[in-house]
C-alpha cells in the first residue's frame, strides 16, 4: 500500500456534512531545501499548508465541529486531510503531495483547484526552491452537479480567464495533459466531445493542438493506491497544446475547466489529470 493512500478524516458526520470528495495534488520535479531551514522543523508540509489555508480563508472548519458548533465555524473550500514533502524523493515519485476533502462547490463556482494548487505552491516555497516539471491532480467529479449550473456559469472558470490576459507572451509553455478515468470507461466514451468542447471555449489559457486516446496512461504513475480513486489508470485521453504560462495558477485553471466540461458530458468518476511541462 502506498503512503499516499486515502486517509480517513476524523470528525466528519457523513449525514450532516456534504463534500465533493478527495482533492489530491502531487508535485514532480526538484526541490532544494532552503539552507537555513532546520530539517527537523515542526513546520512541516501539513502544518504550513494548514496555516496557509486558514490565513487565506480557504479552510472549511465546519468538518471538525459537531452539532450546534458547526454553524459557528467558518465555511471554506476544503477540510484538511494530509500532506507530505521529501526533497530527496527519487523520480517518478513526487517531492510533495497534498490531500484535502473538497467542499461541494457553489453552483456558480468551479472545483477549487486553482486556490488549492496555489496553497500547495506557497507551502513548498516555504520549504525550498522548487523546479516543477509536472503537476498531478485528482479531481472529484462525483461531487459536481452540472445540472445545477446556471446558464451563465456552465463552465465557471471561464469568468476568470482574463487573469492570464496580462502576461509576458514569452511565458507560453508547451504541455502534455493526460486525463485518466481509471477503470471507468466514461472518458474514452466522450473523448471527442470533450476535446471539441475545450476547442470551442472562448479562452486563451490553453490552446489545444492535438489529442489521442489510449488504453493505458504512461505519462506519470498515480502517486496513490488504486482503491483510493478507481484505479488502475486504464482509460486515458492525452491532450497536447500550449499553456499561457507554466504556473500552478494556470494548471489549476485548466484542471477545473476540464472537470466541468467532462461533468457536463456525464463523467461522474474521479479524474486523474497530469500536466507535464514540455
Coordinates of C-alpha atoms in Angstrom, one line a residue:
X1 CA 0.0 0.0 0.0
X2 CA 1.4 3.4 -1.0
X3 CA 1.9 6.0 1.7
X4 CA -0.4 8.2 -0.5
X5 CA -3.5 6.2 0.4
X6 CA -6.9 7.5 1.4
X7 CA -6.7 8.7 5.0
X8 CA -9.9 8.9 6.9
X9 CA -10.6 12.4 8.2
X10 CA -11.7 12.5 11.8
X11 CA -14.7 14.4 13.0
X12 CA -16.9 14.3 9.9
X13 CA -20.5 13.3 10.2
X14 CA -21.5 11.9 6.8
X15 CA -25.1 12.6 7.4
X16 CA -24.7 16.2 8.3
X17 CA -21.8 17.5 6.1
X18 CA -21.7 17.0 2.4
X19 CA -18.5 17.2 0.5
X20 CA -17.4 16.7 -3.1
X21 CA -14.7 14.1 -2.3
X22 CA -10.9 14.0 -2.0
X23 CA -8.9 16.5 -3.9
X24 CA -5.3 15.5 -4.3
X25 CA -2.2 17.1 -5.8
X26 CA 1.3 15.8 -6.4
X27 CA 4.3 18.0 -7.4
X28 CA 7.1 16.4 -9.5
X29 CA 10.5 17.8 -10.3
X30 CA 13.2 19.0 -8.0
X31 CA 13.1 20.7 -4.6
X32 CA 16.2 22.2 -2.9
X33 CA 15.5 23.0 0.7
X34 CA 16.4 26.4 2.0
X35 CA 19.9 26.3 3.5
X36 CA 18.6 28.0 6.7
X37 CA 15.8 25.5 7.2
X38 CA 16.0 23.0 10.0
X39 CA 15.3 19.5 8.6
X40 CA 13.7 18.6 11.9
X41 CA 11.5 21.7 12.0
X42 CA 8.0 21.3 13.3
X43 CA 6.8 23.4 10.4
X44 CA 6.3 20.6 8.0
X45 CA 4.2 20.5 4.9
X46 CA 1.0 19.6 6.8
X47 CA 1.3 22.4 9.3
X48 CA 2.3 25.0 6.7
X49 CA -0.5 24.0 4.3
X50 CA -3.0 24.2 7.2
X51 CA -1.7 27.6 8.3
X52 CA -1.9 29.0 4.8
X53 CA -5.4 27.6 4.3
X54 CA -6.6 29.4 7.4
X55 CA -4.8 32.6 6.6
X56 CA -6.4 32.8 3.1
X57 CA -9.9 31.9 4.3
X58 CA -9.8 28.6 2.3
X59 CA -10.1 26.1 5.2
X60 CA -13.5 24.8 5.9
X61 CA -13.5 24.3 9.7
X62 CA -17.1 23.0 9.9
X63 CA -15.9 19.5 9.2
X64 CA -14.2 19.2 12.6
X65 CA -17.3 20.5 14.5
X66 CA -20.4 18.7 15.6
X67 CA -24.0 19.8 16.1
X68 CA -24.6 23.4 17.0
X69 CA -20.8 24.2 16.9
X70 CA -20.8 23.6 13.1
X71 CA -22.9 26.7 12.4
X72 CA -20.4 28.9 14.2
X73 CA -17.4 27.6 12.3
X74 CA -16.0 29.3 9.1
X75 CA -17.1 27.7 5.8
X76 CA -14.4 27.2 3.2
X77 CA -13.2 25.4 0.1
X78 CA -11.7 22.3 1.8
X79 CA -11.0 20.5 5.0
X80 CA -7.5 19.3 5.9
X81 CA -6.5 15.7 5.5
X82 CA -2.8 15.2 4.9
X83 CA 0.3 16.4 3.2
X84 CA 3.9 15.4 2.8
X85 CA 7.2 16.7 1.4
X86 CA 10.5 14.9 0.7
X87 CA 13.2 16.8 -1.2
X88 CA 15.2 13.7 -1.6
X89 CA 12.4 11.6 -3.2
X90 CA 13.6 9.9 -6.4
X91 CA 11.6 10.1 -9.7
X92 CA 8.9 9.1 -10.6
X93 CA 7.7 9.8 -7.0
X94 CA 6.6 13.3 -6.3
X95 CA 8.6 15.5 -3.9
X96 CA 5.4 16.9 -2.4
X97 CA 1.8 15.9 -2.1
X98 CA -1.4 17.3 -0.6
X99 CA -4.8 15.8 0.2
X100 CA -7.9 17.6 1.3
X101 CA -11.6 16.9 1.5
X102 CA -13.1 19.3 -1.1
X103 CA -16.2 21.1 -0.1
X104 CA -19.1 20.9 -2.6
X105 CA -18.7 24.0 -4.9
X106 CA -21.4 26.6 -5.1
X107 CA -23.5 26.2 -8.3
X108 CA -21.6 29.1 -10.0
X109 CA -18.1 28.2 -8.8
X110 CA -15.6 25.6 -10.2
X111 CA -13.8 23.0 -8.2
X112 CA -11.3 25.0 -6.1
X113 CA -8.3 23.5 -7.9
X114 CA -6.7 26.9 -8.5
X115 CA -6.5 28.1 -4.9
X116 CA -5.7 24.5 -3.8
X117 CA -2.6 24.4 -6.0
X118 CA -1.7 27.9 -5.0
X119 CA -1.8 27.0 -1.4
X120 CA 0.3 23.9 -2.1
X121 CA 2.8 26.0 -4.1
X122 CA 3.1 28.6 -1.2
X123 CA 3.7 25.7 1.2
X124 CA 6.5 24.3 -0.9
X125 CA 8.1 27.8 -1.3
X126 CA 8.4 28.0 2.5
X127 CA 10.4 24.7 2.4
X128 CA 12.7 25.3 -0.5
X129 CA 13.3 26.3 -4.1
X130 CA 11.3 24.1 -6.5
X131 CA 11.6 23.4 -10.2
X132 CA 8.3 21.9 -11.2
X133 CA 8.3 19.6 -14.2
X134 CA 4.8 18.2 -13.7
X135 CA 1.6 18.5 -11.6
X136 CA -0.9 15.8 -10.9
X137 CA -4.4 16.5 -9.6
X138 CA -7.2 14.1 -8.6
X139 CA -10.5 15.7 -9.4
X140 CA -13.7 14.7 -7.5
X141 CA -16.1 14.8 -10.4
X142 CA -18.5 12.7 -8.4
X143 CA -19.1 15.9 -6.3
X144 CA -20.2 18.1 -9.3
X145 CA -23.8 18.6 -10.3
X146 CA -23.7 20.1 -13.8
X147 CA -27.5 20.3 -14.0
X148 CA -27.4 22.9 -11.2
X149 CA -25.2 25.3 -13.1
X150 CA -26.9 28.5 -14.1
X151 CA -26.8 29.1 -17.9
X152 CA -24.3 31.9 -17.5
X153 CA -21.9 29.7 -15.5
X154 CA -21.9 26.3 -17.2
X155 CA -18.1 26.4 -17.1
X156 CA -17.5 28.9 -14.2
X157 CA -13.7 29.1 -14.6
X158 CA -14.3 31.0 -17.9
X159 CA -15.2 34.0 -15.8
X160 CA -11.6 34.3 -14.7
X161 CA -9.6 33.5 -17.8
X162 CA -8.7 37.2 -18.2
X163 CA -6.5 36.8 -15.2
X164 CA -4.0 35.4 -17.7
X165 CA -4.5 38.3 -20.2
X166 CA -1.7 40.5 -18.8
X167 CA 1.4 38.3 -19.1
X168 CA 4.7 38.0 -20.9
X169 CA 4.0 36.5 -24.3
X170 CA 7.2 34.5 -23.9
X171 CA 5.7 32.7 -20.9
X172 CA 3.6 30.5 -23.1
X173 CA 4.7 26.9 -22.5
X174 CA 4.1 23.6 -24.3
X175 CA 2.5 20.9 -22.2
X176 CA 1.2 17.4 -22.3
X177 CA -2.1 16.9 -20.4
X178 CA -3.1 13.4 -19.5
X179 CA -6.7 12.8 -18.3
X180 CA -7.5 9.4 -16.9
X181 CA -10.7 7.9 -15.6
X182 CA -9.2 4.7 -14.1
X183 CA -11.2 1.6 -14.7
X184 CA -14.3 3.5 -15.6
X185 CA -14.7 3.8 -19.5
X186 CA -16.6 7.1 -19.2
X187 CA -13.7 9.2 -20.5
X188 CA -13.0 7.4 -23.8
X189 CA -16.7 7.3 -24.5
X190 CA -16.8 11.2 -24.6
X191 CA -13.2 11.9 -25.7
X192 CA -14.2 13.5 -29.0
X193 CA -16.9 15.6 -27.4
X194 CA -14.6 16.7 -24.6
X195 CA -11.8 17.9 -26.9
X196 CA -14.4 19.6 -29.1
X197 CA -15.8 21.5 -26.0
X198 CA -12.4 22.6 -25.0
X199 CA -11.6 23.8 -28.5
X200 CA -14.8 25.9 -28.6
X201 CA -14.3 27.7 -25.3
X202 CA -13.6 31.4 -25.6
X203 CA -10.3 31.4 -23.8
X204 CA -6.6 31.5 -24.5
X205 CA -5.3 29.9 -21.3
X206 CA -4.8 26.5 -23.0
X207 CA -4.5 26.3 -26.8
X208 CA -5.1 22.7 -27.8
X209 CA -3.1 21.4 -30.7
X210 CA -3.7 17.6 -30.7
X211 CA -5.1 14.7 -28.8
X212 CA -5.2 10.9 -28.6
X213 CA -7.0 8.2 -26.6
X214 CA -5.1 5.2 -25.1
X215 CA -5.9 2.1 -23.1
X216 CA -3.0 2.8 -20.7
X217 CA -1.6 6.0 -19.2
X218 CA 2.2 6.1 -19.2
X219 CA 2.7 9.8 -18.6
X220 CA 3.1 9.6 -14.8
X221 CA 2.1 6.7 -12.5
X222 CA -0.6 7.6 -9.9
X223 CA 1.0 8.5 -6.5
X224 CA -1.6 6.6 -4.5
X225 CA -3.2 3.1 -4.3
X226 CA -5.8 2.0 -6.9
X227 CA -8.6 1.7 -4.4
X228 CA -8.2 5.4 -3.5
X229 CA -9.7 6.5 -6.8
X230 CA -10.9 3.7 -9.1
X231 CA -7.5 2.7 -10.5
X232 CA -5.5 1.4 -12.1
X233 CA -5.2 4.1 -14.8
X234 CA -6.7 2.2 -17.8
X235 CA -8.7 4.7 -19.8
X236 CA -6.7 7.8 -20.9
X237 CA -7.0 10.9 -23.1
X238 CA -3.9 12.8 -23.9
X239 CA -4.0 16.5 -25.0
X240 CA -1.1 18.5 -26.3
X241 CA -1.0 22.2 -26.5
X242 CA 0.3 25.5 -25.1
X243 CA -0.5 26.8 -21.6
X244 CA -0.5 30.6 -21.1
X245 CA 2.3 30.2 -18.5
X246 CA 3.9 27.4 -16.6
X247 CA 2.4 28.1 -13.2
X248 CA 0.1 26.3 -10.6
X249 CA -2.4 29.1 -11.3
X250 CA -2.7 28.1 -15.0
X251 CA -2.6 24.3 -14.3
X252 CA -5.4 24.8 -11.7
X253 CA -7.5 26.8 -14.1
X254 CA -7.1 24.2 -16.8
X255 CA -7.9 21.3 -14.4
X256 CA -11.1 22.9 -13.1
X257 CA -12.2 23.7 -16.7
X258 CA -11.6 20.1 -17.8
X259 CA -13.6 18.9 -14.7
X260 CA -16.7 21.0 -15.7
X261 CA -16.5 20.1 -19.4
X262 CA -16.3 16.4 -18.5
X263 CA -19.1 16.6 -15.9
X264 CA -21.4 18.1 -18.5
X265 CA -20.8 15.1 -20.7
X266 CA -21.8 12.7 -18.0
X267 CA -18.5 11.8 -16.4
X268 CA -19.1 11.1 -12.7
X269 CA -15.9 9.3 -11.7
X270 CA -12.7 10.8 -10.3
X271 CA -10.3 12.0 -13.0
X272 CA -6.6 12.0 -12.6
X273 CA -5.1 14.9 -14.5
X274 CA -1.4 15.1 -15.1
X275 CA 0.1 18.2 -16.7
X276 CA 3.7 17.8 -17.8
X277 CA 5.9 20.6 -19.0
X278 CA 7.5 20.4 -22.4

